[in-house]
Amino acid sequence: MSLENCERCGKIFNYDPMENLSSEKICPECALEEKKDLKKVTEYLRKYPLANIMEVHEATGVSQAMLFRFIKSGSLKMRKPLEEFKCRICGNQIQKGTICDECKNKIEKGFDAEKLKKMKKKENNI
Ligand SMILES: [Zn+2]
Ligand SMILES: [Zn+2]
């Protein structure tokens, strides 16, 4: 046990490495807060597995810096969007299916297939 400054609030507290699960030196109050934050985030991600940091931050109120810390420490696992969740035509990220709404609309409106090919070529050149 040693006296340490809390990395989160700056308070001096008794640091016990045996009791502190994370590698960071934070006081018991902050550890409790982090636990609550982590629970909120985990629950949100269970409902929306493909949510990004920004969305999680807005939905849970947990700061982005904190989210990055959770990810870094391994207590939070963000699922990376799978390759299948990309539009097969333009490569935009989509929630489900194989093509994005934009491309679907274009196809439904009879979008010229040649134009699409050219568009794709242009994109690949960037
Ligand atoms: Zn603290
Ligand atoms: Zn698309």
mmCIF file of C-alpha atoms and ligand atoms in Angstrom:
data_model
loop_
_atom_site.group_PDB
_atom_site.id
_atom_site.type_symbol
_atom_site.label_atom_id
_atom_site.label_comp_id
_atom_site.label_asym_id
_atom_site.label_seq_id
_atom_site.Cartn_x
_atom_site.Cartn_y
_atom_site.Cartn_z
ATOM 1 C CA MET A 1 0.000 0.000 0.000
ATOM 2 C CA SER A 2 1.184 3.483 -0.794
ATOM 3 C CA LEU A 3 -0.177 7.002 -0.943
ATOM 4 C CA GLU A 4 -0.925 8.024 -4.501
ATOM 5 C CA ASN A 5 -2.634 10.818 -6.349
ATOM 6 C CA CYS A 6 -5.764 9.679 -8.094
ATOM 7 C CA GLU A 7 -5.233 9.883 -11.852
ATOM 8 C CA ARG A 8 -8.801 10.933 -12.354
ATOM 9 C CA CYS A 9 -9.665 13.457 -9.637
ATOM 10 C CA GLY A 10 -6.214 14.164 -8.153
ATOM 11 C CA LYS A 11 -7.157 13.199 -4.621
ATOM 12 C CA ILE A 12 -4.563 11.453 -2.444
ATOM 13 C CA PHE A 13 -5.616 7.985 -1.476
ATOM 14 C CA ASN A 14 -4.297 4.655 -0.250
ATOM 15 C CA TYR A 15 -3.337 2.699 -3.331
ATOM 16 C CA ASP A 16 -3.573 -1.038 -2.996
ATOM 17 C CA PRO A 17 -2.508 -2.855 -6.155
ATOM 18 C CA MET A 18 -4.203 -6.024 -4.929
ATOM 19 C CA GLU A 19 -7.578 -4.331 -4.809
ATOM 20 C CA ASN A 20 -7.190 -2.173 -7.860
ATOM 21 C CA LEU A 21 -8.238 -4.174 -10.872
ATOM 22 C CA SER A 22 -7.230 -1.659 -13.492
ATOM 23 C CA SER A 23 -3.596 -0.767 -13.977
ATOM 24 C CA GLU A 24 -4.424 2.863 -13.373
ATOM 25 C CA LYS A 25 -4.117 4.509 -10.020
ATOM 26 C CA ILE A 26 -7.536 5.819 -9.214
ATOM 27 C CA CYS A 27 -9.259 6.350 -5.869
ATOM 28 C CA PRO A 28 -12.143 4.075 -4.748
ATOM 29 C CA GLU A 29 -14.764 6.729 -5.530
ATOM 30 C CA CYS A 30 -13.498 7.146 -9.068
ATOM 31 C CA ALA A 31 -13.215 3.393 -9.479
ATOM 32 C CA LEU A 32 -16.893 3.174 -8.562
ATOM 33 C CA GLU A 33 -17.776 5.873 -11.067
ATOM 34 C CA GLU A 34 -15.823 4.095 -13.763
ATOM 35 C CA LYS A 35 -17.619 0.868 -12.984
ATOM 36 C CA LYS A 36 -20.955 2.627 -13.454
ATOM 37 C CA ASP A 37 -19.762 4.202 -16.698
ATOM 38 C CA LEU A 38 -18.494 0.891 -17.981
ATOM 39 C CA LYS A 39 -21.802 -0.790 -17.149
ATOM 40 C CA LYS A 40 -23.734 1.869 -19.058
ATOM 41 C CA VAL A 41 -21.454 1.534 -22.059
ATOM 42 C CA THR A 42 -21.519 -2.264 -22.037
ATOM 43 C CA GLU A 43 -25.303 -2.264 -21.899
ATOM 44 C CA TYR A 44 -25.524 0.199 -24.748
ATOM 45 C CA LEU A 45 -23.152 -1.836 -26.886
ATOM 46 C CA ARG A 46 -25.173 -4.952 -26.235
ATOM 47 C CA LYS A 47 -28.123 -3.211 -27.880
ATOM 48 C CA TYR A 48 -26.090 -1.496 -30.595
ATOM 49 C CA PRO A 49 -23.010 -3.643 -31.257
ATOM 50 C CA LEU A 50 -21.931 -1.546 -34.211
ATOM 51 C CA ALA A 51 -22.150 1.846 -32.541
ATOM 52 C CA ASN A 52 -19.046 3.969 -32.821
ATOM 53 C CA ILE A 53 -17.322 5.933 -30.049
ATOM 54 C CA MET A 54 -19.193 9.118 -30.884
ATOM 55 C CA GLU A 55 -22.567 7.413 -30.712
ATOM 56 C CA VAL A 56 -21.716 5.659 -27.459
ATOM 57 C CA HIS A 57 -20.528 8.929 -25.984
ATOM 58 C CA GLU A 58 -23.715 10.740 -26.953
ATOM 59 C CA ALA A 59 -26.003 7.962 -25.772
ATOM 60 C CA THR A 60 -24.332 7.258 -22.426
ATOM 61 C CA GLY A 61 -22.772 10.608 -21.545
ATOM 62 C CA VAL A 62 -19.435 8.892 -20.880
ATOM 63 C CA SER A 63 -16.560 11.016 -22.157
ATOM 64 C CA GLN A 64 -14.693 9.885 -25.243
ATOM 65 C CA ALA A 65 -11.414 9.940 -23.349
ATOM 66 C CA MET A 66 -12.926 7.549 -20.837
ATOM 67 C CA LEU A 67 -14.192 5.283 -23.601
ATOM 68 C CA PHE A 68 -10.721 5.119 -25.102
ATOM 69 C CA ARG A 69 -9.348 4.250 -21.684
ATOM 70 C CA PHE A 70 -11.851 1.424 -21.314
ATOM 71 C CA ILE A 71 -10.875 0.076 -24.706
ATOM 72 C CA LYS A 72 -7.169 0.422 -24.027
ATOM 73 C CA SER A 73 -7.401 -1.320 -20.677
ATOM 74 C CA GLY A 74 -9.356 -4.141 -22.310
ATOM 75 C CA SER A 75 -12.457 -3.761 -20.133
ATOM 76 C CA LEU A 76 -14.443 -2.709 -23.163
ATOM 77 C CA LYS A 77 -14.446 -4.494 -26.463
ATOM 78 C CA MET A 78 -15.789 -2.588 -29.416
ATOM 79 C CA ARG A 79 -16.823 -4.760 -32.269
ATOM 80 C CA LYS A 80 -15.341 -3.596 -35.512
ATOM 81 C CA PRO A 81 -17.829 -3.256 -38.331
ATOM 82 C CA LEU A 82 -17.582 -6.340 -40.452
ATOM 83 C CA GLU A 83 -16.611 -6.311 -44.093
ATOM 84 C CA GLU A 84 -20.133 -7.450 -44.970
ATOM 85 C CA PHE A 85 -21.491 -4.246 -43.522
ATOM 86 C CA LYS A 86 -20.077 -2.204 -46.320
ATOM 87 C CA CYS A 87 -21.992 -1.191 -49.389
ATOM 88 C CA ARG A 88 -20.935 -3.484 -52.212
ATOM 89 C CA ILE A 89 -21.207 -0.636 -54.664
ATOM 90 C CA CYS A 90 -19.730 2.463 -53.067
ATOM 91 C CA GLY A 91 -18.085 1.013 -49.961
ATOM 92 C CA ASN A 92 -20.024 3.185 -47.535
ATOM 93 C CA GLN A 93 -20.654 1.766 -44.119
ATOM 94 C CA ILE A 94 -24.135 0.344 -43.678
ATOM 95 C CA GLN A 95 -26.042 -1.116 -40.748
ATOM 96 C CA LYS A 96 -27.214 -4.226 -42.539
ATOM 97 C CA GLY A 97 -27.651 -5.826 -45.932
ATOM 98 C CA THR A 98 -25.308 -5.478 -48.867
ATOM 99 C CA ILE A 99 -25.904 -2.040 -50.384
ATOM 100 C CA CYS A 100 -26.533 1.385 -48.894
ATOM 101 C CA ASP A 101 -29.808 3.251 -49.206
ATOM 102 C CA GLU A 102 -28.251 5.738 -51.577
ATOM 103 C CA CYS A 103 -27.165 3.068 -54.056
ATOM 104 C CA LYS A 104 -30.435 1.231 -53.606
ATOM 105 C CA ASN A 105 -32.284 4.406 -54.603
ATOM 106 C CA LYS A 106 -30.037 4.891 -57.596
ATOM 107 C CA ILE A 107 -30.637 1.343 -58.745
ATOM 108 C CA GLU A 108 -34.358 1.648 -58.232
ATOM 109 C CA LYS A 109 -34.340 4.796 -60.317
ATOM 110 C CA GLY A 110 -32.541 2.919 -63.043
ATOM 111 C CA PHE A 111 -29.118 4.320 -62.441
ATOM 112 C CA ASP A 112 -26.817 3.624 -65.366
ATOM 113 C CA ALA A 113 -24.575 0.664 -64.578
ATOM 114 C CA GLU A 114 -21.777 2.128 -66.673
ATOM 115 C CA LYS A 115 -21.786 5.299 -64.626
ATOM 116 C CA LEU A 116 -21.573 3.250 -61.465
ATOM 117 C CA LYS A 117 -18.528 1.418 -62.765
ATOM 118 C CA LYS A 118 -16.836 4.676 -63.646
ATOM 119 C CA MET A 119 -17.665 6.084 -60.249
ATOM 120 C CA LYS A 120 -16.118 3.064 -58.600
ATOM 121 C CA LYS A 121 -12.974 3.413 -60.711
ATOM 122 C CA LYS A 122 -12.628 7.043 -59.749
ATOM 123 C CA GLU A 123 -12.972 6.148 -56.100
ATOM 124 C CA ASN A 124 -10.291 3.503 -56.333
ATOM 125 C CA ASN A 125 -7.886 5.975 -57.849
ATOM 126 C CA ILE A 126 -8.036 8.299 -54.899
HETATM 127 ZN ZN ZN B 1 -10.382 9.936 -7.776
HETATM 128 ZN ZN ZN B 2 -23.540 2.575 -51.645
#
